[in-house]
Amino acid sequence: MQNQSKAEKFITFTVADYCLALPIKAVLKVVTCPVKDNHKLSKMGLIQIGRHVIRVLDLHQHLGTEKVHQLPENQSFLLITSFSQAELCGILIYEPPDLLELPLEMMQPLSQSYYQSSLLDIVSHAIVVSQEKATKTIFLLDMQQVLKYCQAIG
């Protein structure tokens, strides 16, 4: 008998020098951030894509690297996901995301009770992967925790 490890596909992206991931099944779409045509919406952290008004989550701000209160002028992307059936959100990223297949048995749960970090407020698991000549730690976003964070900031 052969041991078959279970693996899933994840969209990975960088925010503030951290590599974050979401299961591909949680990602609805990745789009180029539209040119700001509604300045009032962007100041509120919202963006209009087609007939949808989407809340923009700036995790860069949460992780303390950049104090951005509106969408950036340079090229960026939105990773569209949902909190619920009715609420869409877009995670703002500055580089195109990657698609990786990660072994589930290597994911280690992270407990918030042992650590004090803004990153650990929004992630649930970590995995260390080898890539070429280096190792990389990837953190799995916990969208329920991200939702609590978004509700806390208003």
PDB file of C-alpha atoms in Angstrom:
ATOM      1  CA  MET A   1       0.000   0.000   0.000  1.00  0.00           C
ATOM      2  CA  GLN A   2       1.140   3.477  -0.791  1.00  0.00           C
ATOM      3  CA  ASN A   3       0.626   6.488   1.449  1.00  0.00           C
ATOM      4  CA  GLN A   4      -1.028   9.194  -0.539  1.00  0.00           C
ATOM      5  CA  SER A   5      -0.775  12.620   0.978  1.00  0.00           C
ATOM      6  CA  LYS A   6      -3.718  14.925   0.570  1.00  0.00           C
ATOM      7  CA  ALA A   7      -2.981  18.232  -1.071  1.00  0.00           C
ATOM      8  CA  GLU A   8      -5.130  21.195  -1.992  1.00  0.00           C
ATOM      9  CA  LYS A   9      -4.640  24.121  -4.306  1.00  0.00           C
ATOM     10  CA  PHE A  10      -4.167  27.552  -2.761  1.00  0.00           C
ATOM     11  CA  ILE A  11      -3.874  31.076  -4.109  1.00  0.00           C
ATOM     12  CA  THR A  12      -0.797  32.611  -2.476  1.00  0.00           C
ATOM     13  CA  PHE A  13       0.068  36.292  -2.335  1.00  0.00           C
ATOM     14  CA  THR A  14       2.384  38.651  -0.504  1.00  0.00           C
ATOM     15  CA  VAL A  15       1.272  41.272   1.992  1.00  0.00           C
ATOM     16  CA  ALA A  16       3.863  43.204   3.994  1.00  0.00           C
ATOM     17  CA  ASP A  17       6.619  40.623   3.502  1.00  0.00           C
ATOM     18  CA  TYR A  18       4.304  37.797   4.601  1.00  0.00           C
ATOM     19  CA  CYS A  19       3.179  35.072   2.235  1.00  0.00           C
ATOM     20  CA  LEU A  20      -0.557  34.506   2.754  1.00  0.00           C
ATOM     21  CA  ALA A  21      -2.836  31.896   1.212  1.00  0.00           C
ATOM     22  CA  LEU A  22      -6.485  31.141   0.642  1.00  0.00           C
ATOM     23  CA  PRO A  23      -7.911  27.858  -0.646  1.00  0.00           C
ATOM     24  CA  ILE A  24      -8.695  28.199  -4.338  1.00  0.00           C
ATOM     25  CA  LYS A  25     -12.313  27.248  -3.613  1.00  0.00           C
ATOM     26  CA  ALA A  26     -12.636  30.416  -1.459  1.00  0.00           C
ATOM     27  CA  VAL A  27     -11.433  32.715  -4.254  1.00  0.00           C
ATOM     28  CA  LEU A  28     -14.095  33.844  -6.680  1.00  0.00           C
ATOM     29  CA  LYS A  29     -11.864  35.858  -8.995  1.00  0.00           C
ATOM     30  CA  VAL A  30      -8.617  37.810  -9.242  1.00  0.00           C
ATOM     31  CA  VAL A  31      -8.925  41.092 -11.133  1.00  0.00           C
ATOM     32  CA  THR A  32      -6.746  44.018 -11.970  1.00  0.00           C
ATOM     33  CA  CYS A  33      -7.792  46.851  -9.709  1.00  0.00           C
ATOM     34  CA  PRO A  34      -9.904  49.176 -11.856  1.00  0.00           C
ATOM     35  CA  VAL A  35      -8.753  52.727 -12.432  1.00  0.00           C
ATOM     36  CA  LYS A  36     -10.262  54.892  -9.745  1.00  0.00           C
ATOM     37  CA  ASP A  37     -13.263  56.511 -11.329  1.00  0.00           C
ATOM     38  CA  ASN A  38     -15.178  57.096  -8.116  1.00  0.00           C
ATOM     39  CA  HIS A  39     -12.911  58.879  -5.656  1.00  0.00           C
ATOM     40  CA  LYS A  40     -15.610  59.027  -2.956  1.00  0.00           C
ATOM     41  CA  LEU A  41     -16.055  55.242  -2.974  1.00  0.00           C
ATOM     42  CA  SER A  42     -12.307  54.579  -2.823  1.00  0.00           C
ATOM     43  CA  LYS A  43     -11.938  56.888   0.197  1.00  0.00           C
ATOM     44  CA  MET A  44     -14.503  54.690   1.994  1.00  0.00           C
ATOM     45  CA  GLY A  45     -12.594  51.513   1.124  1.00  0.00           C
ATOM     46  CA  LEU A  46     -15.121  50.474  -1.515  1.00  0.00           C
ATOM     47  CA  ILE A  47     -14.786  49.844  -5.216  1.00  0.00           C
ATOM     48  CA  GLN A  48     -17.354  49.290  -7.943  1.00  0.00           C
ATOM     49  CA  ILE A  49     -16.831  46.357 -10.285  1.00  0.00           C
ATOM     50  CA  GLY A  50     -19.673  45.944 -12.728  1.00  0.00           C
ATOM     51  CA  ARG A  51     -22.908  46.074 -10.750  1.00  0.00           C
ATOM     52  CA  HIS A  52     -21.192  45.119  -7.481  1.00  0.00           C
ATOM     53  CA  VAL A  53     -19.848  47.419  -4.798  1.00  0.00           C
ATOM     54  CA  ILE A  54     -17.059  45.525  -3.078  1.00  0.00           C
ATOM     55  CA  ARG A  55     -15.364  46.279   0.224  1.00  0.00           C
ATOM     56  CA  VAL A  56     -11.601  46.532  -0.196  1.00  0.00           C
ATOM     57  CA  LEU A  57      -9.534  44.983   2.566  1.00  0.00           C
ATOM     58  CA  ASP A  58      -6.119  46.534   2.925  1.00  0.00           C
ATOM     59  CA  LEU A  59      -4.224  43.961   4.961  1.00  0.00           C
ATOM     60  CA  HIS A  60      -1.045  46.012   4.431  1.00  0.00           C
ATOM     61  CA  GLN A  61      -2.540  48.584   6.785  1.00  0.00           C
ATOM     62  CA  HIS A  62      -3.537  45.907   9.337  1.00  0.00           C
ATOM     63  CA  LEU A  63      -0.045  44.429   9.351  1.00  0.00           C
ATOM     64  CA  GLY A  64       1.380  47.866  10.057  1.00  0.00           C
ATOM     65  CA  THR A  65       3.543  48.461   7.002  1.00  0.00           C
ATOM     66  CA  GLU A  66       1.647  51.068   5.066  1.00  0.00           C
ATOM     67  CA  LYS A  67      -0.920  53.571   6.238  1.00  0.00           C
ATOM     68  CA  VAL A  68      -3.079  53.541   3.131  1.00  0.00           C
ATOM     69  CA  HIS A  69      -6.563  54.977   3.420  1.00  0.00           C
ATOM     70  CA  GLN A  70      -7.504  54.662  -0.214  1.00  0.00           C
ATOM     71  CA  LEU A  71      -6.583  52.552  -3.203  1.00  0.00           C
ATOM     72  CA  PRO A  72      -3.033  53.020  -4.490  1.00  0.00           C
ATOM     73  CA  GLU A  73      -2.225  54.794  -7.720  1.00  0.00           C
ATOM     74  CA  ASN A  74       0.102  52.058  -9.003  1.00  0.00           C
ATOM     75  CA  GLN A  75      -0.918  48.738 -10.545  1.00  0.00           C
ATOM     76  CA  SER A  76      -2.632  46.478  -8.043  1.00  0.00           C
ATOM     77  CA  PHE A  77      -4.954  43.502  -7.946  1.00  0.00           C
ATOM     78  CA  LEU A  78      -8.039  42.466  -6.022  1.00  0.00           C
ATOM     79  CA  LEU A  79      -8.467  38.915  -4.866  1.00  0.00           C
ATOM     80  CA  ILE A  80     -12.272  38.652  -4.718  1.00  0.00           C
ATOM     81  CA  THR A  81     -13.722  36.391  -2.039  1.00  0.00           C
ATOM     82  CA  SER A  82     -16.881  36.419   0.038  1.00  0.00           C
ATOM     83  CA  PHE A  83     -17.698  36.665   3.727  1.00  0.00           C
ATOM     84  CA  SER A  84     -21.206  35.375   3.149  1.00  0.00           C
ATOM     85  CA  GLN A  85     -23.636  34.758   0.303  1.00  0.00           C
ATOM     86  CA  ALA A  86     -24.428  38.466   0.163  1.00  0.00           C
ATOM     87  CA  GLU A  87     -21.114  40.168   0.964  1.00  0.00           C
ATOM     88  CA  LEU A  88     -18.142  40.264  -1.390  1.00  0.00           C
ATOM     89  CA  CYS A  89     -14.759  41.635  -0.477  1.00  0.00           C
ATOM     90  CA  GLY A  90     -11.541  42.231  -2.319  1.00  0.00           C
ATOM     91  CA  ILE A  91      -8.142  41.731  -0.721  1.00  0.00           C
ATOM     92  CA  LEU A  92      -5.772  44.351  -2.099  1.00  0.00           C
ATOM     93  CA  ILE A  93      -2.451  42.956  -3.356  1.00  0.00           C
ATOM     94  CA  TYR A  94       0.355  44.654  -5.258  1.00  0.00           C
ATOM     95  CA  GLU A  95       1.725  41.659  -7.181  1.00  0.00           C
ATOM     96  CA  PRO A  96      -0.049  38.941  -9.149  1.00  0.00           C
ATOM     97  CA  PRO A  97      -0.865  35.939  -6.945  1.00  0.00           C
ATOM     98  CA  ASP A  98       0.438  32.404  -7.460  1.00  0.00           C
ATOM     99  CA  LEU A  99      -1.281  29.035  -7.494  1.00  0.00           C
ATOM    100  CA  LEU A 100       0.366  26.380  -5.302  1.00  0.00           C
ATOM    101  CA  GLU A 101      -0.574  22.865  -4.327  1.00  0.00           C
ATOM    102  CA  LEU A 102       0.192  22.383  -0.629  1.00  0.00           C
ATOM    103  CA  PRO A 103       0.157  19.161   1.417  1.00  0.00           C
ATOM    104  CA  LEU A 104      -2.501  19.422   4.117  1.00  0.00           C
ATOM    105  CA  GLU A 105      -0.669  17.206   6.616  1.00  0.00           C
ATOM    106  CA  MET A 106       2.203  19.716   6.783  1.00  0.00           C
ATOM    107  CA  MET A 107      -0.052  22.586   7.887  1.00  0.00           C
ATOM    108  CA  GLN A 108       0.446  23.508  11.504  1.00  0.00           C
ATOM    109  CA  PRO A 109      -2.340  25.197  13.476  1.00  0.00           C
ATOM    110  CA  LEU A 110      -1.442  28.495  15.147  1.00  0.00           C
ATOM    111  CA  SER A 111      -2.900  29.481  18.480  1.00  0.00           C
ATOM    112  CA  GLN A 112      -3.519  33.154  19.160  1.00  0.00           C
ATOM    113  CA  SER A 113      -3.253  32.584  22.886  1.00  0.00           C
ATOM    114  CA  TYR A 114       0.499  31.959  22.722  1.00  0.00           C
ATOM    115  CA  TYR A 115       1.504  34.779  20.436  1.00  0.00           C
ATOM    116  CA  GLN A 116       0.873  38.505  20.256  1.00  0.00           C
ATOM    117  CA  SER A 117       0.958  39.575  16.623  1.00  0.00           C
ATOM    118  CA  SER A 118      -1.353  41.395  14.247  1.00  0.00           C
ATOM    119  CA  LEU A 119      -0.609  38.671  11.690  1.00  0.00           C
ATOM    120  CA  LEU A 120      -1.824  35.976  14.066  1.00  0.00           C
ATOM    121  CA  ASP A 121      -5.107  37.854  14.486  1.00  0.00           C
ATOM    122  CA  ILE A 122      -6.064  36.877  10.924  1.00  0.00           C
ATOM    123  CA  VAL A 123      -4.351  33.532  10.177  1.00  0.00           C
ATOM    124  CA  SER A 124      -5.079  29.997  11.378  1.00  0.00           C
ATOM    125  CA  HIS A 125      -2.296  27.757  10.036  1.00  0.00           C
ATOM    126  CA  ALA A 126       1.271  27.908   8.749  1.00  0.00           C
ATOM    127  CA  ILE A 127       3.215  25.689   6.391  1.00  0.00           C
ATOM    128  CA  VAL A 128       6.910  25.750   5.573  1.00  0.00           C
ATOM    129  CA  VAL A 129       7.729  24.864   1.968  1.00  0.00           C
ATOM    130  CA  SER A 130      11.022  24.530   0.151  1.00  0.00           C
ATOM    131  CA  GLN A 131      11.389  26.581  -3.001  1.00  0.00           C
ATOM    132  CA  GLU A 132      14.532  26.427  -5.082  1.00  0.00           C
ATOM    133  CA  LYS A 133      17.329  27.470  -2.688  1.00  0.00           C
ATOM    134  CA  ALA A 134      15.241  28.781   0.204  1.00  0.00           C
ATOM    135  CA  THR A 135      12.384  27.888   2.498  1.00  0.00           C
ATOM    136  CA  LYS A 136       9.243  29.943   2.752  1.00  0.00           C
ATOM    137  CA  THR A 137       6.562  30.155   5.430  1.00  0.00           C
ATOM    138  CA  ILE A 138       3.021  30.487   4.122  1.00  0.00           C
ATOM    139  CA  PHE A 139       0.197  31.575   6.429  1.00  0.00           C
ATOM    140  CA  LEU A 140      -3.395  30.479   5.762  1.00  0.00           C
ATOM    141  CA  LEU A 141      -5.868  33.346   6.146  1.00  0.00           C
ATOM    142  CA  ASP A 142      -8.840  32.696   8.389  1.00  0.00           C
ATOM    143  CA  MET A 143     -11.645  34.649   6.711  1.00  0.00           C
ATOM    144  CA  GLN A 144     -13.809  34.537   9.860  1.00  0.00           C
ATOM    145  CA  GLN A 145     -11.012  36.309  11.753  1.00  0.00           C
ATOM    146  CA  VAL A 146     -10.543  38.753   8.864  1.00  0.00           C
ATOM    147  CA  LEU A 147     -14.278  39.507   9.067  1.00  0.00           C
ATOM    148  CA  LYS A 148     -13.988  40.191  12.811  1.00  0.00           C
ATOM    149  CA  TYR A 149     -11.049  42.486  12.119  1.00  0.00           C
ATOM    150  CA  CYS A 150     -13.028  44.368   9.454  1.00  0.00           C
ATOM    151  CA  GLN A 151     -16.019  44.766  11.769  1.00  0.00           C
ATOM    152  CA  ALA A 152     -13.755  46.038  14.540  1.00  0.00           C
ATOM    153  CA  ILE A 153     -12.243  48.782  12.364  1.00  0.00           C
ATOM    154  CA  GLY A 154     -15.637  49.859  11.179  1.00  0.00           C
TER     155      GLY A 154
END
